[in-house]
C-alpha cells in the first residue's frame, strides 16, 4: 500500500511538471481592450524563446496597463534597449507578473522612479523597492503602454513567472484568446543524422514536398531512407483577430503509432533559452531566415521544453521495412495540423558522404581551444560550440575572417588584437569592428589594455580594427538658441554617431542635471518640463554626448520660459 502511495505521488509530480497546475482565475487582463496577440509564449526569436505574450495595443501608445493581481512592485528596470521601461509585480501566491515596453508609469510610480533617476543622474536604472513601498491592488492602473526598448511597434509585453523566476505560458492561467484556425506548416525537412544514413539517396538535409489533403492535413511522397534520420518542421499559428504569425504551442511526433517526441511551451528558464540555437536548424536559419524546429534532440541539449522523447526522437530505418512517421502541430486552443510521412527502408550502397571541410583549427566542443597569427588571437572556451567543428579561419593584416555565420556560438569567444604598431593617439580612436553588409564596420564592445584590444563575440564573421575620428552630432528639434519656448512641454534633441555609436550623454540646465530619455529608434533625447527642474526664465542648456571611443561633442544654447 505504502509503495503504491509513493509511486502515485511520484507520478503526480511528473504529470504536474508536464502540465503545470496553476490558478486559472487568479490573474485578470492587463489591458482594457480585447486581447489580440502579436507574439505567443515560446515563440522562436533570435537566440531565445519569447518569454511572454505580446499583446497588441491598437497601433498606439498610452493604453492603461493594469496590475493583473494584487501585490507590490518588486522591480523597476529602465533600459535603452531590451524591455525598455519595465515593471515587475510580486504577488502573494509566489508568481511575478512583468509589464514591458511601457511609455510611462502611474504617477506614484513615476515619481518614485524620477526621484532615483535624478539622485543617480541617469535615465537607465534598475530599482528593487521594499516589500511595502509600492503596494498594488488588482486592476490598479500601474502604467501606460508604449514602445520603449527593443520593440518593433506599440504593444504590451506581458509575462507571468513562477517562484524561481521562470517564465510560464500565460495562457495556462485562463486567458481566453479566440483562435479557431489550425497552425500553418511552412516547410518540412528530413535529416540523415550519421555518416551511414541517407534520405532519398542523399547524405544532406532534404526538403520534403508537402501534399495537402482535403481534411486539412498533409502527406508526402514515400521517402527512401536508411540508418538514423530525423525530421524538422517550420510552423506558425495565426489567431482569429489578427494576421500576425505567432508561435505554436506543441509539436509531437510518432512512428508506427508510438509517440517518440514532443516539444511543449509551458515553462522554461532564462538560463536555458539560448539553447534554442540547438533546437532549430541554425545553418538553415542563417541563410534562409526561417526557423525549422528539429524534431530530435542533439547531444548535450538541456532544454526542458522537450517531453516524452524516445531515442532522442530519431528514427532508425532498416532496410526493406516500412514506417509511418506522423507529426502533429497544435496551438493552445487545441487546433491541430497533421503531417503523415510514409518511409521505406532502402539500403542503396553508394551515397556521396556529407562533405566536411577539414582545417587546421579543429575545436572539440567540450574543450577550450586557442590560436594566434599575425597579432590576432582567439580563444574558444569549452562549451562555446554545440558540436565539434573545423573552424575555417583566415588572417589578413588587421582582419580575421572567422569561420561562418552558419555556426552558432553559445558562450562568448574572445578575440584579441595586438595594437603595439599603433601610436597611443591612434589607439584611442581604434575599436574592434565586425564587418556588416557591404563591409560596414559595426562596433563591438572593445576592452583596451596596453598593447592589446579584446572583445567577446557571439557571431562568426569578419572582424577588424576600425577608427572612429568623428564626434557625435547634436541637433535641437523643438527649440533654437535664444528662443522663448514657454509653450513647449518638452525639450527635444537628436543625437547620432557615424561609427562607434553613442556611449553616454549628459544634459544640464543652469549647471543642474536634467533627465533626458533616450529613444534609440528615432535618435532622440527628450526632457520633460513636468519634472519641474527648469524654474528660471533665462536658461543655459548644455549637452555633452560621447561615442564609444571617447569622441565627444558639446551643444550649448540659451532658452527662455515663463514660469
Ligand atoms: Zn514580447
PDB file of N, CA and C in Angstrom, residues 332-416:
ATOM      1  N   UNK A 332      -2.591  26.573 -28.777  1.00  0.00           N
ATOM      2  CA  UNK A 332      -3.041  26.457 -27.387  1.00  0.00           C
ATOM      3  C   UNK A 332      -4.526  26.138 -27.286  1.00  0.00           C
ATOM      4  N   UNK A 333      -5.297  26.527 -28.312  1.00  0.00           N
ATOM      5  CA  UNK A 333      -6.736  26.247 -28.279  1.00  0.00           C
ATOM      6  C   UNK A 333      -7.055  24.831 -28.726  1.00  0.00           C
ATOM      7  N   UNK A 334      -6.036  24.064 -29.069  1.00  0.00           N
ATOM      8  CA  UNK A 334      -6.263  22.669 -29.431  1.00  0.00           C
ATOM      9  C   UNK A 334      -6.481  22.436 -30.921  1.00  0.00           C
ATOM     10  N   UNK A 335      -6.412  23.490 -31.740  1.00  0.00           N
ATOM     11  CA  UNK A 335      -6.487  23.278 -33.185  1.00  0.00           C
ATOM     12  C   UNK A 335      -5.201  22.596 -33.629  1.00  0.00           C
ATOM     13  N   UNK A 336      -5.325  21.588 -34.504  1.00  0.00           N
ATOM     14  CA  UNK A 336      -4.106  20.868 -34.855  1.00  0.00           C
ATOM     15  C   UNK A 336      -3.966  20.639 -36.353  1.00  0.00           C
ATOM     16  N   UNK A 337      -2.733  20.400 -36.746  1.00  0.00           N
ATOM     17  CA  UNK A 337      -2.402  20.103 -38.141  1.00  0.00           C
ATOM     18  C   UNK A 337      -1.539  18.838 -38.150  1.00  0.00           C
ATOM     19  N   UNK A 338      -1.911  17.905 -39.006  1.00  0.00           N
ATOM     20  CA  UNK A 338      -1.212  16.615 -39.053  1.00  0.00           C
ATOM     21  C   UNK A 338      -0.399  16.476 -40.338  1.00  0.00           C
ATOM     22  N   UNK A 339       0.763  15.875 -40.233  1.00  0.00           N
ATOM     23  CA  UNK A 339       1.543  15.506 -41.423  1.00  0.00           C
ATOM     24  C   UNK A 339       1.831  14.011 -41.335  1.00  0.00           C
ATOM     25  N   UNK A 340       1.446  13.281 -42.369  1.00  0.00           N
ATOM     26  CA  UNK A 340       1.707  11.831 -42.384  1.00  0.00           C
ATOM     27  C   UNK A 340       2.804  11.541 -43.405  1.00  0.00           C
ATOM     28  N   UNK A 341       3.876  10.909 -42.946  1.00  0.00           N
ATOM     29  CA  UNK A 341       5.041  10.695 -43.805  1.00  0.00           C
ATOM     30  C   UNK A 341       5.342   9.203 -43.922  1.00  0.00           C
ATOM     31  N   UNK A 342       5.101   8.617 -45.099  1.00  0.00           N
ATOM     32  CA  UNK A 342       5.464   7.208 -45.287  1.00  0.00           C
ATOM     33  C   UNK A 342       6.951   7.084 -45.622  1.00  0.00           C
ATOM     34  N   UNK A 343       7.627   6.123 -44.995  1.00  0.00           N
ATOM     35  CA  UNK A 343       9.069   5.931 -45.214  1.00  0.00           C
ATOM     36  C   UNK A 343       9.319   4.456 -45.565  1.00  0.00           C
ATOM     37  N   UNK A 344      10.234   4.245 -46.508  1.00  0.00           N
ATOM     38  CA  UNK A 344      10.616   2.873 -46.859  1.00  0.00           C
ATOM     39  C   UNK A 344      12.121   2.710 -46.636  1.00  0.00           C
ATOM     40  N   UNK A 345      12.486   1.673 -45.906  1.00  0.00           N
ATOM     41  CA  UNK A 345      13.905   1.413 -45.682  1.00  0.00           C
ATOM     42  C   UNK A 345      14.549   0.889 -46.956  1.00  0.00           C
ATOM     43  N   UNK A 346      15.592   1.553 -47.403  1.00  0.00           N
ATOM     44  CA  UNK A 346      16.265   1.103 -48.629  1.00  0.00           C
ATOM     45  C   UNK A 346      17.766   1.351 -48.509  1.00  0.00           C
ATOM     46  N   UNK A 347      18.509   0.263 -48.481  1.00  0.00           N
ATOM     47  CA  UNK A 347      19.954   0.363 -48.332  1.00  0.00           C
ATOM     48  C   UNK A 347      20.594   0.459 -49.702  1.00  0.00           C
ATOM     49  N   UNK A 348      20.857   1.684 -50.147  1.00  0.00           N
ATOM     50  CA  UNK A 348      21.301   1.824 -51.526  1.00  0.00           C
ATOM     51  C   UNK A 348      22.779   2.149 -51.630  1.00  0.00           C
ATOM     52  N   UNK A 349      23.586   1.381 -50.931  1.00  0.00           N
ATOM     53  CA  UNK A 349      25.036   1.377 -51.027  1.00  0.00           C
ATOM     54  C   UNK A 349      25.780   2.679 -51.271  1.00  0.00           C
ATOM     55  N   UNK A 350      25.884   3.109 -52.527  1.00  0.00           N
ATOM     56  CA  UNK A 350      26.827   4.182 -52.857  1.00  0.00           C
ATOM     57  C   UNK A 350      26.227   5.581 -52.715  1.00  0.00           C
ATOM     58  N   UNK A 351      26.372   6.145 -51.541  1.00  0.00           N
ATOM     59  CA  UNK A 351      25.891   7.506 -51.303  1.00  0.00           C
ATOM     60  C   UNK A 351      27.102   8.409 -51.121  1.00  0.00           C
ATOM     61  N   UNK A 352      27.042   9.568 -51.782  1.00  0.00           N
ATOM     62  CA  UNK A 352      28.089  10.580 -51.606  1.00  0.00           C
ATOM     63  C   UNK A 352      28.071  11.020 -50.139  1.00  0.00           C
ATOM     64  N   UNK A 353      29.162  10.811 -49.371  1.00  0.00           N
ATOM     65  CA  UNK A 353      29.130  11.221 -47.958  1.00  0.00           C
ATOM     66  C   UNK A 353      29.054  12.742 -47.827  1.00  0.00           C
ATOM     67  N   UNK A 354      28.506  13.185 -46.704  1.00  0.00           N
ATOM     68  CA  UNK A 354      28.391  14.615 -46.432  1.00  0.00           C
ATOM     69  C   UNK A 354      29.793  15.218 -46.413  1.00  0.00           C
ATOM     70  N   UNK A 355      29.945  16.374 -47.070  1.00  0.00           N
ATOM     71  CA  UNK A 355      31.270  16.990 -47.179  1.00  0.00           C
ATOM     72  C   UNK A 355      31.677  17.655 -45.875  1.00  0.00           C
ATOM     73  N   UNK A 356      32.898  17.351 -45.418  1.00  0.00           N
ATOM     74  CA  UNK A 356      33.427  18.030 -44.238  1.00  0.00           C
ATOM     75  C   UNK A 356      34.678  18.786 -44.651  1.00  0.00           C
ATOM     76  N   UNK A 357      34.686  20.092 -44.385  1.00  0.00           N
ATOM     77  CA  UNK A 357      35.811  20.925 -44.757  1.00  0.00           C
ATOM     78  C   UNK A 357      36.856  20.894 -43.636  1.00  0.00           C
ATOM     79  N   UNK A 358      37.879  20.024 -43.770  1.00  0.00           N
ATOM     80  CA  UNK A 358      38.877  19.894 -42.706  1.00  0.00           C
ATOM     81  C   UNK A 358      39.870  21.057 -42.752  1.00  0.00           C
ATOM     82  N   UNK A 359      40.115  21.652 -41.564  1.00  0.00           N
ATOM     83  CA  UNK A 359      41.050  22.782 -41.487  1.00  0.00           C
ATOM     84  C   UNK A 359      42.045  22.524 -40.353  1.00  0.00           C
ATOM     85  N   UNK A 360      42.962  23.476 -40.145  1.00  0.00           N
ATOM     86  CA  UNK A 360      43.949  23.355 -39.062  1.00  0.00           C
ATOM     87  C   UNK A 360      43.347  23.644 -37.694  1.00  0.00           C
ATOM     88  N   UNK A 361      42.122  24.141 -37.680  1.00  0.00           N
ATOM     89  CA  UNK A 361      41.543  24.592 -36.418  1.00  0.00           C
ATOM     90  C   UNK A 361      40.364  23.712 -36.017  1.00  0.00           C
ATOM     91  N   UNK A 362      40.691  22.506 -35.531  1.00  0.00           N
ATOM     92  CA  UNK A 362      39.629  21.602 -35.105  1.00  0.00           C
ATOM     93  C   UNK A 362      39.294  21.861 -33.642  1.00  0.00           C
ATOM     94  N   UNK A 363      38.048  22.227 -33.354  1.00  0.00           N
ATOM     95  CA  UNK A 363      37.633  22.512 -31.986  1.00  0.00           C
ATOM     96  C   UNK A 363      36.737  21.389 -31.484  1.00  0.00           C
ATOM     97  N   UNK A 364      37.193  20.738 -30.407  1.00  0.00           N
ATOM     98  CA  UNK A 364      36.343  19.798 -29.695  1.00  0.00           C
ATOM     99  C   UNK A 364      35.412  20.638 -28.820  1.00  0.00           C
ATOM    100  N   UNK A 365      34.104  20.462 -29.002  1.00  0.00           N
ATOM    101  CA  UNK A 365      33.129  21.339 -28.327  1.00  0.00           C
ATOM    102  C   UNK A 365      33.294  21.355 -26.812  1.00  0.00           C
ATOM    103  N   UNK A 366      33.814  20.251 -26.252  1.00  0.00           N
ATOM    104  CA  UNK A 366      33.936  20.180 -24.793  1.00  0.00           C
ATOM    105  C   UNK A 366      35.283  20.652 -24.261  1.00  0.00           C
ATOM    106  N   UNK A 367      36.160  21.111 -25.155  1.00  0.00           N
ATOM    107  CA  UNK A 367      37.478  21.562 -24.720  1.00  0.00           C
ATOM    108  C   UNK A 367      37.760  22.977 -25.226  1.00  0.00           C
ATOM    109  N   UNK A 368      38.541  23.698 -24.424  1.00  0.00           N
ATOM    110  CA  UNK A 368      38.923  25.045 -24.847  1.00  0.00           C
ATOM    111  C   UNK A 368      39.924  24.955 -25.996  1.00  0.00           C
ATOM    112  N   UNK A 369      39.958  25.979 -26.834  1.00  0.00           N
ATOM    113  CA  UNK A 369      40.868  25.996 -27.979  1.00  0.00           C
ATOM    114  C   UNK A 369      41.370  27.425 -28.175  1.00  0.00           C
ATOM    115  N   UNK A 370      42.690  27.554 -28.482  1.00  0.00           N
ATOM    116  CA  UNK A 370      43.231  28.892 -28.717  1.00  0.00           C
ATOM    117  C   UNK A 370      44.173  28.866 -29.915  1.00  0.00           C
ATOM    118  N   UNK A 371      44.266  29.974 -30.650  1.00  0.00           N
ATOM    119  CA  UNK A 371      45.200  30.079 -31.770  1.00  0.00           C
ATOM    120  C   UNK A 371      45.583  31.542 -31.958  1.00  0.00           C
ATOM    121  N   UNK A 372      46.726  31.757 -32.652  1.00  0.00           N
ATOM    122  CA  UNK A 372      47.203  33.125 -32.860  1.00  0.00           C
ATOM    123  C   UNK A 372      47.945  33.189 -34.187  1.00  0.00           C
ATOM    124  N   UNK A 373      47.815  34.279 -34.898  1.00  0.00           N
ATOM    125  CA  UNK A 373      48.588  34.521 -36.104  1.00  0.00           C
ATOM    126  C   UNK A 373      48.543  36.011 -36.418  1.00  0.00           C
ATOM    127  N   UNK A 374      49.663  36.574 -36.916  1.00  0.00           N
ATOM    128  CA  UNK A 374      49.658  37.984 -37.338  1.00  0.00           C
ATOM    129  C   UNK A 374      49.212  38.970 -36.271  1.00  0.00           C
ATOM    130  N   UNK A 375      49.402  38.620 -34.998  1.00  0.00           N
ATOM    131  CA  UNK A 375      48.974  39.539 -33.933  1.00  0.00           C
ATOM    132  C   UNK A 375      47.489  39.501 -33.650  1.00  0.00           C
ATOM    133  N   UNK A 376      46.784  38.546 -34.245  1.00  0.00           N
ATOM    134  CA  UNK A 376      45.371  38.359 -33.905  1.00  0.00           C
ATOM    135  C   UNK A 376      45.235  36.982 -33.260  1.00  0.00           C
ATOM    136  N   UNK A 377      44.528  36.923 -32.126  1.00  0.00           N
ATOM    137  CA  UNK A 377      44.356  35.634 -31.473  1.00  0.00           C
ATOM    138  C   UNK A 377      42.892  35.418 -31.122  1.00  0.00           C
ATOM    139  N   UNK A 378      42.558  34.158 -30.957  1.00  0.00           N
ATOM    140  CA  UNK A 378      41.199  33.866 -30.471  1.00  0.00           C
ATOM    141  C   UNK A 378      41.230  32.741 -29.473  1.00  0.00           C
ATOM    142  N   UNK A 379      40.246  32.770 -28.568  1.00  0.00           N
ATOM    143  CA  UNK A 379      40.130  31.761 -27.529  1.00  0.00           C
ATOM    144  C   UNK A 379      38.682  31.280 -27.487  1.00  0.00           C
ATOM    145  N   UNK A 380      38.513  29.977 -27.720  1.00  0.00           N
ATOM    146  CA  UNK A 380      37.172  29.381 -27.711  1.00  0.00           C
ATOM    147  C   UNK A 380      37.030  28.590 -26.408  1.00  0.00           C
ATOM    148  N   UNK A 381      36.239  29.071 -25.445  1.00  0.00           N
ATOM    149  CA  UNK A 381      36.084  28.307 -24.203  1.00  0.00           C
ATOM    150  C   UNK A 381      35.328  27.002 -24.445  1.00  0.00           C
ATOM    151  N   UNK A 382      35.525  26.022 -23.559  1.00  0.00           N
ATOM    152  CA  UNK A 382      34.757  24.774 -23.652  1.00  0.00           C
ATOM    153  C   UNK A 382      33.274  25.122 -23.582  1.00  0.00           C
ATOM    154  N   UNK A 383      32.475  24.477 -24.415  1.00  0.00           N
ATOM    155  CA  UNK A 383      31.029  24.736 -24.387  1.00  0.00           C
ATOM    156  C   UNK A 383      30.597  25.935 -25.207  1.00  0.00           C
ATOM    157  N   UNK A 384      31.536  26.521 -25.943  1.00  0.00           N
ATOM    158  CA  UNK A 384      31.192  27.655 -26.799  1.00  0.00           C
ATOM    159  C   UNK A 384      30.447  27.202 -28.049  1.00  0.00           C
ATOM    160  N   UNK A 385      30.874  26.044 -28.546  1.00  0.00           N
ATOM    161  CA  UNK A 385      30.235  25.492 -29.742  1.00  0.00           C
ATOM    162  C   UNK A 385      29.385  24.296 -29.320  1.00  0.00           C
ATOM    163  N   UNK A 386      28.347  24.038 -30.071  1.00  0.00           N
ATOM    164  CA  UNK A 386      27.456  22.926 -29.719  1.00  0.00           C
ATOM    165  C   UNK A 386      27.999  21.589 -30.202  1.00  0.00           C
ATOM    166  N   UNK A 387      28.823  21.627 -31.250  1.00  0.00           N
ATOM    167  CA  UNK A 387      29.396  20.369 -31.736  1.00  0.00           C
ATOM    168  C   UNK A 387      30.847  20.554 -32.180  1.00  0.00           C
ATOM    169  N   UNK A 388      31.560  19.446 -32.275  1.00  0.00           N
ATOM    170  CA  UNK A 388      32.944  19.504 -32.745  1.00  0.00           C
ATOM    171  C   UNK A 388      32.968  20.124 -34.144  1.00  0.00           C
ATOM    172  N   UNK A 389      33.904  21.052 -34.347  1.00  0.00           N
ATOM    173  CA  UNK A 389      33.851  21.840 -35.576  1.00  0.00           C
ATOM    174  C   UNK A 389      35.251  22.141 -36.104  1.00  0.00           C
ATOM    175  N   UNK A 390      35.433  21.997 -37.411  1.00  0.00           N
ATOM    176  CA  UNK A 390      36.632  22.529 -38.052  1.00  0.00           C
ATOM    177  C   UNK A 390      36.362  23.998 -38.357  1.00  0.00           C
ATOM    178  N   UNK A 391      37.068  24.892 -37.641  1.00  0.00           N
ATOM    179  CA  UNK A 391      36.863  26.323 -37.904  1.00  0.00           C
ATOM    180  C   UNK A 391      37.629  26.722 -39.150  1.00  0.00           C
ATOM    181  N   UNK A 392      36.972  27.487 -39.989  1.00  0.00           N
ATOM    182  CA  UNK A 392      37.581  27.997 -41.206  1.00  0.00           C
ATOM    183  C   UNK A 392      38.060  29.417 -40.903  1.00  0.00           C
ATOM    184  N   UNK A 393      39.375  29.588 -40.744  1.00  0.00           N
ATOM    185  CA  UNK A 393      39.894  30.890 -40.301  1.00  0.00           C
ATOM    186  C   UNK A 393      40.941  31.412 -41.273  1.00  0.00           C
ATOM    187  N   UNK A 394      40.795  32.688 -41.670  1.00  0.00           N
ATOM    188  CA  UNK A 394      41.825  33.316 -42.499  1.00  0.00           C
ATOM    189  C   UNK A 394      42.261  34.624 -41.850  1.00  0.00           C
ATOM    190  N   UNK A 395      43.586  34.796 -41.735  1.00  0.00           N
ATOM    191  CA  UNK A 395      44.127  36.033 -41.184  1.00  0.00           C
ATOM    192  C   UNK A 395      44.662  36.870 -42.328  1.00  0.00           C
ATOM    193  N   UNK A 396      44.274  38.144 -42.417  1.00  0.00           N
ATOM    194  CA  UNK A 396      44.876  39.028 -43.430  1.00  0.00           C
ATOM    195  C   UNK A 396      45.012  40.422 -42.838  1.00  0.00           C
ATOM    196  N   UNK A 397      46.247  40.827 -42.585  1.00  0.00           N
ATOM    197  CA  UNK A 397      46.510  42.137 -41.997  1.00  0.00           C
ATOM    198  C   UNK A 397      45.831  42.271 -40.653  1.00  0.00           C
ATOM    199  N   UNK A 398      45.058  43.337 -40.512  1.00  0.00           N
ATOM    200  CA  UNK A 398      44.348  43.589 -39.259  1.00  0.00           C
ATOM    201  C   UNK A 398      42.994  42.883 -39.207  1.00  0.00           C
ATOM    202  N   UNK A 399      42.764  41.984 -40.150  1.00  0.00           N
ATOM    203  CA  UNK A 399      41.436  41.372 -40.253  1.00  0.00           C
ATOM    204  C   UNK A 399      41.493  39.866 -40.045  1.00  0.00           C
ATOM    205  N   UNK A 400      40.518  39.349 -39.350  1.00  0.00           N
ATOM    206  CA  UNK A 400      40.363  37.905 -39.252  1.00  0.00           C
ATOM    207  C   UNK A 400      39.016  37.543 -39.874  1.00  0.00           C
ATOM    208  N   UNK A 401      39.088  36.653 -40.855  1.00  0.00           N
ATOM    209  CA  UNK A 401      37.870  36.143 -41.468  1.00  0.00           C
ATOM    210  C   UNK A 401      37.557  34.861 -40.703  1.00  0.00           C
ATOM    211  N   UNK A 402      36.616  34.972 -39.788  1.00  0.00           N
ATOM    212  CA  UNK A 402      36.450  33.978 -38.745  1.00  0.00           C
ATOM    213  C   UNK A 402      35.250  33.077 -39.014  1.00  0.00           C
ATOM    214  N   UNK A 403      35.534  31.945 -39.651  1.00  0.00           N
ATOM    215  CA  UNK A 403      34.548  30.882 -39.860  1.00  0.00           C
ATOM    216  C   UNK A 403      33.287  31.410 -40.574  1.00  0.00           C
ATOM    217  N   UNK A 404      32.123  30.852 -40.240  1.00  0.00           N
ATOM    218  CA  UNK A 404      30.905  31.210 -40.970  1.00  0.00           C
ATOM    219  C   UNK A 404      29.747  31.450 -40.016  1.00  0.00           C
ATOM    220  N   UNK A 405      28.891  32.389 -40.381  1.00  0.00           N
ATOM    221  CA  UNK A 405      27.767  32.715 -39.505  1.00  0.00           C
ATOM    222  C   UNK A 405      26.742  31.580 -39.414  1.00  0.00           C
ATOM    223  N   UNK A 406      26.945  30.525 -40.193  1.00  0.00           N
ATOM    224  CA  UNK A 406      26.038  29.376 -40.140  1.00  0.00           C
ATOM    225  C   UNK A 406      26.252  28.521 -38.886  1.00  0.00           C
ATOM    226  N   UNK A 407      27.375  28.758 -38.181  1.00  0.00           N
ATOM    227  CA  UNK A 407      27.637  28.030 -36.936  1.00  0.00           C
ATOM    228  C   UNK A 407      27.287  28.920 -35.748  1.00  0.00           C
ATOM    229  N   UNK A 408      26.389  28.460 -34.872  1.00  0.00           N
ATOM    230  CA  UNK A 408      26.023  29.287 -33.713  1.00  0.00           C
ATOM    231  C   UNK A 408      27.095  29.248 -32.633  1.00  0.00           C
ATOM    232  N   UNK A 409      27.174  30.307 -31.849  1.00  0.00           N
ATOM    233  CA  UNK A 409      28.098  30.382 -30.711  1.00  0.00           C
ATOM    234  C   UNK A 409      27.266  30.454 -29.443  1.00  0.00           C
ATOM    235  N   UNK A 410      27.564  29.589 -28.481  1.00  0.00           N
ATOM    236  CA  UNK A 410      26.776  29.592 -27.249  1.00  0.00           C
ATOM    237  C   UNK A 410      27.374  30.527 -26.203  1.00  0.00           C
ATOM    238  N   UNK A 411      28.664  30.365 -25.958  1.00  0.00           N
ATOM    239  CA  UNK A 411      29.374  31.220 -24.985  1.00  0.00           C
ATOM    240  C   UNK A 411      30.351  32.102 -25.742  1.00  0.00           C
ATOM    241  N   UNK A 412      30.553  33.321 -25.256  1.00  0.00           N
ATOM    242  CA  UNK A 412      31.473  34.256 -25.907  1.00  0.00           C
ATOM    243  C   UNK A 412      32.822  33.646 -26.276  1.00  0.00           C
ATOM    244  N   UNK A 413      33.254  33.897 -27.497  1.00  0.00           N
ATOM    245  CA  UNK A 413      34.617  33.596 -27.931  1.00  0.00           C
ATOM    246  C   UNK A 413      35.401  34.904 -27.813  1.00  0.00           C
ATOM    247  N   UNK A 414      36.623  34.826 -27.257  1.00  0.00           N
ATOM    248  CA  UNK A 414      37.419  36.044 -27.105  1.00  0.00           C
ATOM    249  C   UNK A 414      38.309  36.247 -28.321  1.00  0.00           C
ATOM    250  N   UNK A 415      38.262  37.467 -28.875  1.00  0.00           N
ATOM    251  CA  UNK A 415      39.150  37.840 -29.977  1.00  0.00           C
ATOM    252  C   UNK A 415      40.125  38.872 -29.433  1.00  0.00           C
ATOM    253  N   UNK A 416      41.434  38.712 -29.731  1.00  0.00           N
ATOM    254  CA  UNK A 416      42.419  39.678 -29.273  1.00  0.00           C
ATOM    255  C   UNK A 416      43.212  40.255 -30.433  1.00  0.00           C
TER     256      UNK A 416
END
